[in-house]
PDB file of C-alpha atoms in Angstrom:
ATOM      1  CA  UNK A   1      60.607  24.792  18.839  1.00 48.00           C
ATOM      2  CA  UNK A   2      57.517  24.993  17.270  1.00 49.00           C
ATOM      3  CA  UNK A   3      55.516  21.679  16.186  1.00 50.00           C
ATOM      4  CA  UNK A   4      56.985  19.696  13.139  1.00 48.00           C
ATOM      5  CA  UNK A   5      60.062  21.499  12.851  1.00 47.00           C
ATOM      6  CA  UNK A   6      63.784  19.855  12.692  1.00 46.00           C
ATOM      7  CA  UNK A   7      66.863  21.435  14.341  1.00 43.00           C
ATOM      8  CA  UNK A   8      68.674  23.927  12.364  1.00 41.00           C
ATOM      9  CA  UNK A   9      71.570  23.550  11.021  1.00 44.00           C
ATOM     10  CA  UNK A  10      74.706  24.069  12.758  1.00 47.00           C
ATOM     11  CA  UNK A  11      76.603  27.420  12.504  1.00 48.00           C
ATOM     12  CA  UNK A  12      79.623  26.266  10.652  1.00 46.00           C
ATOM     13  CA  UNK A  13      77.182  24.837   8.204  1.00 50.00           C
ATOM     14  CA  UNK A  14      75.286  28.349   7.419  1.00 47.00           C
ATOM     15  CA  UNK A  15      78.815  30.125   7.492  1.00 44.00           C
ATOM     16  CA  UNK A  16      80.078  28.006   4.889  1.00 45.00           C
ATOM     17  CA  UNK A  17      76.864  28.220   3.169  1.00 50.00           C
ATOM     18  CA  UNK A  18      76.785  32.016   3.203  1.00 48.00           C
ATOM     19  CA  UNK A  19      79.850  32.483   1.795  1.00 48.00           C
ATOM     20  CA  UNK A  20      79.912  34.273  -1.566  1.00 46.00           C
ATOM     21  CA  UNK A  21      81.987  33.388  -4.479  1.00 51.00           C
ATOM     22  CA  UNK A  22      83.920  36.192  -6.532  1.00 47.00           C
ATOM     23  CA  UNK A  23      82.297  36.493  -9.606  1.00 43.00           C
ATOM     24  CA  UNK A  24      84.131  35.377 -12.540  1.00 51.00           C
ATOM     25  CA  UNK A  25      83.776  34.617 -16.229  1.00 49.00           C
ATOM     26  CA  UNK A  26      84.846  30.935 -15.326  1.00 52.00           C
ATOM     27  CA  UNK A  27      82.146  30.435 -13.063  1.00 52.00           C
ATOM     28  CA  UNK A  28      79.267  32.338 -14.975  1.00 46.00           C
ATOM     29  CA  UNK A  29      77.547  29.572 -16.759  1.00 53.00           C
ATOM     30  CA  UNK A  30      77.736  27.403 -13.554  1.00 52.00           C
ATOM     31  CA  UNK A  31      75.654  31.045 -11.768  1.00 48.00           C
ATOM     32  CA  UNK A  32      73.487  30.615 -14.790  1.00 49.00           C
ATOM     33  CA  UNK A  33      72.524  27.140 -14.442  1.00 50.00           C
ATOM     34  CA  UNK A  34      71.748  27.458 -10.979  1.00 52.00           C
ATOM     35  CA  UNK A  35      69.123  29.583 -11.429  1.00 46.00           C
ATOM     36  CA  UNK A  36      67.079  26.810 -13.121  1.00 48.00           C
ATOM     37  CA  UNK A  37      68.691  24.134 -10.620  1.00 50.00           C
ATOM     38  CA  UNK A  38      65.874  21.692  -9.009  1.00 45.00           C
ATOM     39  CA  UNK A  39      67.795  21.690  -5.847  1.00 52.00           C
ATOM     40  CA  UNK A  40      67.878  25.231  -4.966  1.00 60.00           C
ATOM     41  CA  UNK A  41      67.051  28.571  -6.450  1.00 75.00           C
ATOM     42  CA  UNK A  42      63.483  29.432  -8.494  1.00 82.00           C
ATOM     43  CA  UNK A  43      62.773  26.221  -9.459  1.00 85.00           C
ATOM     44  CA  UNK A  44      63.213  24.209  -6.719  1.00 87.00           C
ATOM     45  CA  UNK A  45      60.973  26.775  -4.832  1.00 90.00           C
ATOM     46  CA  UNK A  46      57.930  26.500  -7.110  1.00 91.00           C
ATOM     47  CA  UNK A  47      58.435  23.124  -6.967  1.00 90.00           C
ATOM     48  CA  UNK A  48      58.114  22.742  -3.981  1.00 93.00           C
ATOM     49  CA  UNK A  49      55.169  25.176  -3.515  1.00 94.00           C
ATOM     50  CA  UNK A  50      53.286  23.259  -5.731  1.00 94.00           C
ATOM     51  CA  UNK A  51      53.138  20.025  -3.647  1.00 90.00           C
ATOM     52  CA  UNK A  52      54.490  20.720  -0.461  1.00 93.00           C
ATOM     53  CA  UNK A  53      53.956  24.647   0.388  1.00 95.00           C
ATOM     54  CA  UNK A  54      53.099  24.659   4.088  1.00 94.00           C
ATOM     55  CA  UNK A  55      56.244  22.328   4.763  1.00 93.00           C
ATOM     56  CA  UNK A  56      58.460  24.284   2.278  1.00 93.00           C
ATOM     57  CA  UNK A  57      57.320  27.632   3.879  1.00 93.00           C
ATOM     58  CA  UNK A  58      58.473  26.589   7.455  1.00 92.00           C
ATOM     59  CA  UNK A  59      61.566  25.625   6.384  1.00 90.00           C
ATOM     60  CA  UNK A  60      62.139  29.037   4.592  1.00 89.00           C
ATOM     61  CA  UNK A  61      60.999  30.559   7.722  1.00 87.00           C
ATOM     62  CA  UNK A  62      63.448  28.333  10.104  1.00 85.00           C
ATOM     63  CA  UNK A  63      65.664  26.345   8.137  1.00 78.00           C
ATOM     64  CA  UNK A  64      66.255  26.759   4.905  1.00 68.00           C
ATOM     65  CA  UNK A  65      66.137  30.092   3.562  1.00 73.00           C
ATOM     66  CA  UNK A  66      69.321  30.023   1.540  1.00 76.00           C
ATOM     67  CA  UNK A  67      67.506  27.695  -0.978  1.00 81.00           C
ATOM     68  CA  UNK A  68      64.461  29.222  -1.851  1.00 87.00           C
ATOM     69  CA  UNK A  69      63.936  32.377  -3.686  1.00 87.00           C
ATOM     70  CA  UNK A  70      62.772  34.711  -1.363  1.00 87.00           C
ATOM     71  CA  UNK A  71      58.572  35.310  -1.689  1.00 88.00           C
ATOM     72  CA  UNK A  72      58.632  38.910  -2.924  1.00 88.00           C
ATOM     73  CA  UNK A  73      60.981  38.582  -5.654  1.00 87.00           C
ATOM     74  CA  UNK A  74      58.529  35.914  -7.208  1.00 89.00           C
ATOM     75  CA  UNK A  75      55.634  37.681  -6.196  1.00 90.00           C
ATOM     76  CA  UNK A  76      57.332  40.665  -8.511  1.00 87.00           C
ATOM     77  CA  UNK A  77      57.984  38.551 -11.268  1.00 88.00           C
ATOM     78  CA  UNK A  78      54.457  36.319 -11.368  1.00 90.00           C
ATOM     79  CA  UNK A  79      52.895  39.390 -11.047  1.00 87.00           C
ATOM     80  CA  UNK A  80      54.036  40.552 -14.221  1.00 86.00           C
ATOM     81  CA  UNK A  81      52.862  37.606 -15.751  1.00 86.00           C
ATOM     82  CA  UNK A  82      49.500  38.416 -14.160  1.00 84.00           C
ATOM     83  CA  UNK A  83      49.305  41.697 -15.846  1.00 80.00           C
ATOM     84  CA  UNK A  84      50.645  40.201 -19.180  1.00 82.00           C
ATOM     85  CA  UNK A  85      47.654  37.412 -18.999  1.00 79.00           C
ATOM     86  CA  UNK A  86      45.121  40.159 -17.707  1.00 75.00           C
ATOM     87  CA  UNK A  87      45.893  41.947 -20.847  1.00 74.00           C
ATOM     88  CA  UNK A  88      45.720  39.252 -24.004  1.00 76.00           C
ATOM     89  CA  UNK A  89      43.076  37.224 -22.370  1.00 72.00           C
ATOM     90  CA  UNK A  90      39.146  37.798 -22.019  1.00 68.00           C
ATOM     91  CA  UNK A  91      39.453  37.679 -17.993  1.00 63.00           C
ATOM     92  CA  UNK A  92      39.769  41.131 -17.447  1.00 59.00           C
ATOM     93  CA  UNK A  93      36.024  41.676 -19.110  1.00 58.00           C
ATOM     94  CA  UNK A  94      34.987  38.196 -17.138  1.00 54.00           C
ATOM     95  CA  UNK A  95      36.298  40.014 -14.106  1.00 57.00           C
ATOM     96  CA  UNK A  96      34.728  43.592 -14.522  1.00 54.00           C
ATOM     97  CA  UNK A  97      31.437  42.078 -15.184  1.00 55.00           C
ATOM     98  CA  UNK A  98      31.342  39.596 -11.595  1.00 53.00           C
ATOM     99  CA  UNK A  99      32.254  42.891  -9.687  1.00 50.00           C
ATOM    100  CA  UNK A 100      30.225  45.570 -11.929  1.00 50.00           C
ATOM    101  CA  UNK A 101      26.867  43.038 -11.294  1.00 50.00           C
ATOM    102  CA  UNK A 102      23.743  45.191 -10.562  1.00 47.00           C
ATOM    103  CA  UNK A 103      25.567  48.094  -8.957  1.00 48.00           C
ATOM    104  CA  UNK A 104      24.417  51.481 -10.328  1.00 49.00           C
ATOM    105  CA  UNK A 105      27.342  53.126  -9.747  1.00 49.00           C
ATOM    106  CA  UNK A 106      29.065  51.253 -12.942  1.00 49.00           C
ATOM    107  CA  UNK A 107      25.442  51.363 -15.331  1.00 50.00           C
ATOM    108  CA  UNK A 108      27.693  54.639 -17.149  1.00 53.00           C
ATOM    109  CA  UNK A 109      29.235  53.265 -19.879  1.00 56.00           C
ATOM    110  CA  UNK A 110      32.398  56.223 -19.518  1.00 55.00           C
ATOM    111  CA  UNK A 111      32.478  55.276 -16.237  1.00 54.00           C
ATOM    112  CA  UNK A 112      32.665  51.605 -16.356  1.00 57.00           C
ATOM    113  CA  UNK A 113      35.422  52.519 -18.963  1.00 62.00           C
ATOM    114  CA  UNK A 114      37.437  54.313 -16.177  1.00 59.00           C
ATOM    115  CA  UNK A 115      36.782  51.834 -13.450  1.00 58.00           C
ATOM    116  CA  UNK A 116      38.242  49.292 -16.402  1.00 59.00           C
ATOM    117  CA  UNK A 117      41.319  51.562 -16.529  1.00 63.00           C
ATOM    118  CA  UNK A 118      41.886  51.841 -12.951  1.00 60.00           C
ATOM    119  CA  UNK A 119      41.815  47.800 -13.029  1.00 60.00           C
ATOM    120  CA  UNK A 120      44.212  47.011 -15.294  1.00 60.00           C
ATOM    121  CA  UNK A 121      46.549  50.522 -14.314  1.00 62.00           C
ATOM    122  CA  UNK A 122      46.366  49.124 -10.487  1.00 61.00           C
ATOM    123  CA  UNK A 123      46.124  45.198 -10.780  1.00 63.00           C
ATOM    124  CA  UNK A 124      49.144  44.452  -8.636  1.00 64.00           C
ATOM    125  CA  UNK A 125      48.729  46.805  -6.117  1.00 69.00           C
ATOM    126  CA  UNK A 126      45.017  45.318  -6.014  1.00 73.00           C
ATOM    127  CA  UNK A 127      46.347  41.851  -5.937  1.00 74.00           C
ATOM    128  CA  UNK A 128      48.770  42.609  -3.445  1.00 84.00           C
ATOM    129  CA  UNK A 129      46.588  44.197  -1.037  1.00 85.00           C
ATOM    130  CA  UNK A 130      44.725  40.580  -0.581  1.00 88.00           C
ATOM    131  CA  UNK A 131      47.743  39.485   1.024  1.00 92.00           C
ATOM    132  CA  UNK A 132      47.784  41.369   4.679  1.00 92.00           C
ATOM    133  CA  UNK A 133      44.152  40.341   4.764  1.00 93.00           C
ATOM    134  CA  UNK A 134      44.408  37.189   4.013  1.00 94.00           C
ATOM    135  CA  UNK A 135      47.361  36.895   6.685  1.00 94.00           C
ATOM    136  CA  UNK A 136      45.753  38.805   9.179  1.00 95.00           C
ATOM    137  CA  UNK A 137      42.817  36.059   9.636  1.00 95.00           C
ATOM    138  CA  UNK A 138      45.219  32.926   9.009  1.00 96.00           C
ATOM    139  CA  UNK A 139      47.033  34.141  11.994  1.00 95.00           C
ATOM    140  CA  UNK A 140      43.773  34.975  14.005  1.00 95.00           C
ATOM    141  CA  UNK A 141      42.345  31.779  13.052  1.00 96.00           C
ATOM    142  CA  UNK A 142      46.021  29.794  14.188  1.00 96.00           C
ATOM    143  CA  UNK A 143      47.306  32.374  16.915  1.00 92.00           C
ATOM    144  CA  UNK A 144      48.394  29.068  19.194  1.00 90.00           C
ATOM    145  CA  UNK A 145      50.622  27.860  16.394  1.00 90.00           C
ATOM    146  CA  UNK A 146      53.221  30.483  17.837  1.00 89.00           C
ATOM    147  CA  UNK A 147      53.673  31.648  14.278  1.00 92.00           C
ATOM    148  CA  UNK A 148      53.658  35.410  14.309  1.00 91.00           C
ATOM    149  CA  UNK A 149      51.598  37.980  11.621  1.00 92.00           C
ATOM    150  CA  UNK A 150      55.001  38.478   9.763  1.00 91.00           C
ATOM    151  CA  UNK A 151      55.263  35.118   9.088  1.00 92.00           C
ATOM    152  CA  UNK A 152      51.770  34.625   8.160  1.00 94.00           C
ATOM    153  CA  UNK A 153      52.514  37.200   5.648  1.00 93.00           C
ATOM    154  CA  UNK A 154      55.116  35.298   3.930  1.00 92.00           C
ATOM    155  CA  UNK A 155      52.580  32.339   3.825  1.00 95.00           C
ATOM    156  CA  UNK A 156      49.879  34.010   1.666  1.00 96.00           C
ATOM    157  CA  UNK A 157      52.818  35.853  -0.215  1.00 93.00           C
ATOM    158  CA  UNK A 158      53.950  32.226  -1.443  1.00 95.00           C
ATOM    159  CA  UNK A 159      50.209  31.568  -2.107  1.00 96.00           C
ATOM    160  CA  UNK A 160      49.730  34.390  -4.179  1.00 95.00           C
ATOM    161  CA  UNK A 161      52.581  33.515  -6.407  1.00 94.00           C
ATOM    162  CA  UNK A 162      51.198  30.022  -7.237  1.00 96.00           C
ATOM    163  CA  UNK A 163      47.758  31.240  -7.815  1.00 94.00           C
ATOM    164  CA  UNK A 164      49.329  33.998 -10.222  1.00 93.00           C
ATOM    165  CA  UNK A 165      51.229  31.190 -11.587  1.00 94.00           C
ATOM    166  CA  UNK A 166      47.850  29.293 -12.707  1.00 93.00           C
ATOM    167  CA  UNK A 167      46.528  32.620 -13.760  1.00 90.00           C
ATOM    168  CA  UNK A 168      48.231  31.931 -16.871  1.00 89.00           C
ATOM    169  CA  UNK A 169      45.675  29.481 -17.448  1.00 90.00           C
ATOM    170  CA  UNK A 170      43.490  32.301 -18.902  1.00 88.00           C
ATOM    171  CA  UNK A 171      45.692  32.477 -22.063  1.00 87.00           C
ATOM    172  CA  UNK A 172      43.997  29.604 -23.179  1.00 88.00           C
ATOM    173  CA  UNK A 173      40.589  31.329 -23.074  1.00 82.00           C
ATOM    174  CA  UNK A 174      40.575  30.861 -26.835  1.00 83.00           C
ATOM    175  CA  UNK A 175      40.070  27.227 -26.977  1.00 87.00           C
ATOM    176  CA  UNK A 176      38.640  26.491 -23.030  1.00 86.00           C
ATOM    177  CA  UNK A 177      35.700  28.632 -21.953  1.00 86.00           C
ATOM    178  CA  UNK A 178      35.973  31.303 -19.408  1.00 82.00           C
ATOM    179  CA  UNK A 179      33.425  29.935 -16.802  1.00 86.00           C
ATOM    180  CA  UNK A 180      35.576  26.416 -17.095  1.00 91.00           C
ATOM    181  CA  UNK A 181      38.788  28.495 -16.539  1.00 89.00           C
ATOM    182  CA  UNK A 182      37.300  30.178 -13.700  1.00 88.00           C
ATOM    183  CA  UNK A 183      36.134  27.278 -12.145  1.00 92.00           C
ATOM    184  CA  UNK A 184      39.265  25.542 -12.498  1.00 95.00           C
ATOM    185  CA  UNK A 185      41.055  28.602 -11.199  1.00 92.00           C
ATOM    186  CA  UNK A 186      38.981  28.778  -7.678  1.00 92.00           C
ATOM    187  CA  UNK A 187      39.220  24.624  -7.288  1.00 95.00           C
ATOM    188  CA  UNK A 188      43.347  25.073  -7.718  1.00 96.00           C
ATOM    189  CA  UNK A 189      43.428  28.114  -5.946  1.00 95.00           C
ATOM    190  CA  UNK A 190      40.920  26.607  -2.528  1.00 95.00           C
ATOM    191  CA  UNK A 191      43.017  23.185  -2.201  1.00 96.00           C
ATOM    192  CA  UNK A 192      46.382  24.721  -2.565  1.00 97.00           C
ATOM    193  CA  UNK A 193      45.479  26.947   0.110  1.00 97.00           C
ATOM    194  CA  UNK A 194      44.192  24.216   2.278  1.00 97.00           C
ATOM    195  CA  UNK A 195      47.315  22.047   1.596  1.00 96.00           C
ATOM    196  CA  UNK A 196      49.402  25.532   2.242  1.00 97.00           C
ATOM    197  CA  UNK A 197      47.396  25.685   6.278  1.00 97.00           C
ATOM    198  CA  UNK A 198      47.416  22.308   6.732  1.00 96.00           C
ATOM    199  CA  UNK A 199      51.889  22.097   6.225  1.00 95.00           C
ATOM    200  CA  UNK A 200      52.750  25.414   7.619  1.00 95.00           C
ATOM    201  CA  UNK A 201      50.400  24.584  10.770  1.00 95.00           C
ATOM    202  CA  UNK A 202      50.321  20.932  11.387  1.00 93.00           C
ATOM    203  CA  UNK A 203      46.251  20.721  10.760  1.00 95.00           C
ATOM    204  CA  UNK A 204      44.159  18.266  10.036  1.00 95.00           C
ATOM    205  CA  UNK A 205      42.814  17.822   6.587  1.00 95.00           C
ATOM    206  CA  UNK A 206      38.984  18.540   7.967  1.00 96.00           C
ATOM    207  CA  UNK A 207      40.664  21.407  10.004  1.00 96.00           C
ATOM    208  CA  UNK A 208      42.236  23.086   7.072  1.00 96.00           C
ATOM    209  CA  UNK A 209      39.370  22.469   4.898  1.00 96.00           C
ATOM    210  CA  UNK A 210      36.898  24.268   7.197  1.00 96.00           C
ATOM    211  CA  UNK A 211      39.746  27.292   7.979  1.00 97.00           C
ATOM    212  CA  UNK A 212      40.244  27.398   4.097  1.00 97.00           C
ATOM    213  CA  UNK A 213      36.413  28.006   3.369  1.00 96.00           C
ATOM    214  CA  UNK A 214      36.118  30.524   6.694  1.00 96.00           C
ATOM    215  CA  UNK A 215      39.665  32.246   6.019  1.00 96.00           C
ATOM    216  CA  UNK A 216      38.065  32.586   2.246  1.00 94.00           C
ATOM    217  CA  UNK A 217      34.222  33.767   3.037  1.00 94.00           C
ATOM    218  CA  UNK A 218      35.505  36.456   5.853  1.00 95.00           C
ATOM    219  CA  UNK A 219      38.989  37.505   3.824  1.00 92.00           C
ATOM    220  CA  UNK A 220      36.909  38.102   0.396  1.00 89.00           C
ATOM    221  CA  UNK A 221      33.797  39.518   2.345  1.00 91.00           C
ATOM    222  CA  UNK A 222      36.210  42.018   4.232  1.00 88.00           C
ATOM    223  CA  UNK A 223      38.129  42.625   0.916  1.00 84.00           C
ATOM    224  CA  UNK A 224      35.155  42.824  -1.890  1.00 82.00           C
ATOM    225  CA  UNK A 225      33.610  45.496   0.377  1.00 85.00           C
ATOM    226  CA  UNK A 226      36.791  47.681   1.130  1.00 80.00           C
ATOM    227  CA  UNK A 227      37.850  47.565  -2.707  1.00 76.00           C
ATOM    228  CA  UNK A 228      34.645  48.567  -4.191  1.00 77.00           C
ATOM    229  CA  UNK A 229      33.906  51.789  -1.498  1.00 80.00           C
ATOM    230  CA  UNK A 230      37.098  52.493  -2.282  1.00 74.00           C
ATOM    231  CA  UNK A 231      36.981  52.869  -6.416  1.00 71.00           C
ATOM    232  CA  UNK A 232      33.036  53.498  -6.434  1.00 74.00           C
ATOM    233  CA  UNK A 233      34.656  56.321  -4.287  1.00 77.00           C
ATOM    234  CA  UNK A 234      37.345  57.449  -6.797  1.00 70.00           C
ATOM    235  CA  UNK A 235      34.675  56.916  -9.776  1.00 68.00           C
ATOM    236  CA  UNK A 236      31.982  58.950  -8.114  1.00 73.00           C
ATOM    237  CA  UNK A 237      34.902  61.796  -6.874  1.00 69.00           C
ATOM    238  CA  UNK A 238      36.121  62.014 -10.895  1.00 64.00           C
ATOM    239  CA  UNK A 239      32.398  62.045 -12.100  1.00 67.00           C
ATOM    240  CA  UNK A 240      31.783  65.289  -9.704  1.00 69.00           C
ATOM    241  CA  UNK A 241      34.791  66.525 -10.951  1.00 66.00           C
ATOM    242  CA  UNK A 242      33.920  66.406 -14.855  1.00 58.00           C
ATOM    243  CA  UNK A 243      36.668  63.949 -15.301  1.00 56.00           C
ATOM    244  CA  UNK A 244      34.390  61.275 -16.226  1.00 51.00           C
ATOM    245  CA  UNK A 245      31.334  62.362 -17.626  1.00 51.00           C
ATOM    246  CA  UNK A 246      27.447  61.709 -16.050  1.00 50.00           C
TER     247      UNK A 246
END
């Protein structure tokens, strides 16, 4: 049994547990109201991954899985919410303009228009690809923990929903400024996933810190690099191509 963990529940427990209601209209409003229950379900998940994430993703993992939503159904959902926020809010140009910096390959104005498109066509499958990186060095950096790459994934998969869930904060870009935003954004973002290492694995709060800012530099050096050969790629291929103009 791996560090910090309690004994599972008994069999007869989870049996009883697993067993499915028929549905009915007598019981609908009761299926309804669960869904925004504090004890179980969505809410009680975010909940907890707000102040307790490690913790509450080792009990998912061992224990409890019945009573949280399950990571990639929230991940689908906050993601949406992502996209909707990417969309009404300034962000998006704040974004294009930290990765465009000096590189020559956006100065074209059509083509900085297409990388633009390619952004906001393929931000969840851009978001999403942060997460195998980000679990593959959280399990390098904790291979003795005994927890395996899987379940490393499903620890930066409940990380990415909560920061997609403070990603909303951009909506507010009208009244806060988008440097503040941003700032707030990486502070939120960098302590939950310290407090996310530091529950799941049993670390100390200097340990965590010091993964957290390692895991970070390396994930986002490893990432930043891949992603932009990989559309400067696409945007030089289309330019050749006549689909974007020189």
């Amino acid at each position: 049994m791996k560090k910090g963990l309690e004994p599972i529940e008994d069999n007869l427990e989870l049996v009883q547990r697993r067993s499915v209601r028929r549905f009915r209209l007598s019981n609908v409003f009761s299926w309804i109201l669960d869904g925004f229950s504090m004890d179980h379900g969505a809410f009680y998940t975010i909940k907890n991954l707000f102040y307790r994430p490690g913790e509450m993703v080792r009990s998912y993992i061992y224990q409890g899985r019945l009573d949280f939503t399950p990571p990639i159904r929230l991940l689908l959902v906050t993601t949406t919410l992502v996209l909707i926020a990417f969309k009404y809010s300034s962000v998006n140009q704040f974004t294009l303009e930290a990765i465009k910096g000096p590189n020559e390959n956006f100065s074209n104005e059509e083509a900085t228009n297409y990388f633009m498109q390619i952004l906001e066509d393929y931000t969840n499958v851009i978001l999403w690809l942060f997460i195998p990186i980000m679990a593959l060095f959280s399990w390098l950096f904790n291979r003795k923990s005994g927890y395996n790459y899987a379940e490393n994934l499903v620890l930066n998969t409940y990380y990415t929903v909560f920061v997609n869930i403070i990603f909303l904060m951009f909506l507010t870009d009208k009244w806060i400024n988008d440097l503040v935003l941003m700032t707030m954004y990486i502070i939120l973002s960098t302590f939950h996933y310290m407090l996310s290492l530091k529950g799941m694995f049993q670390l100390t709060w200097l340990k965590s810190f010091w993964q957290t800012i390692l895991i970070f530099l390396i994930a986002f050096t490893f990432y930043s690099i891949s992603l932009s050969v990989i559309l400067a790629t696409v945007i030089i291929y289309f330019t050749k191509t006549g689909q974007v103009a020189n």
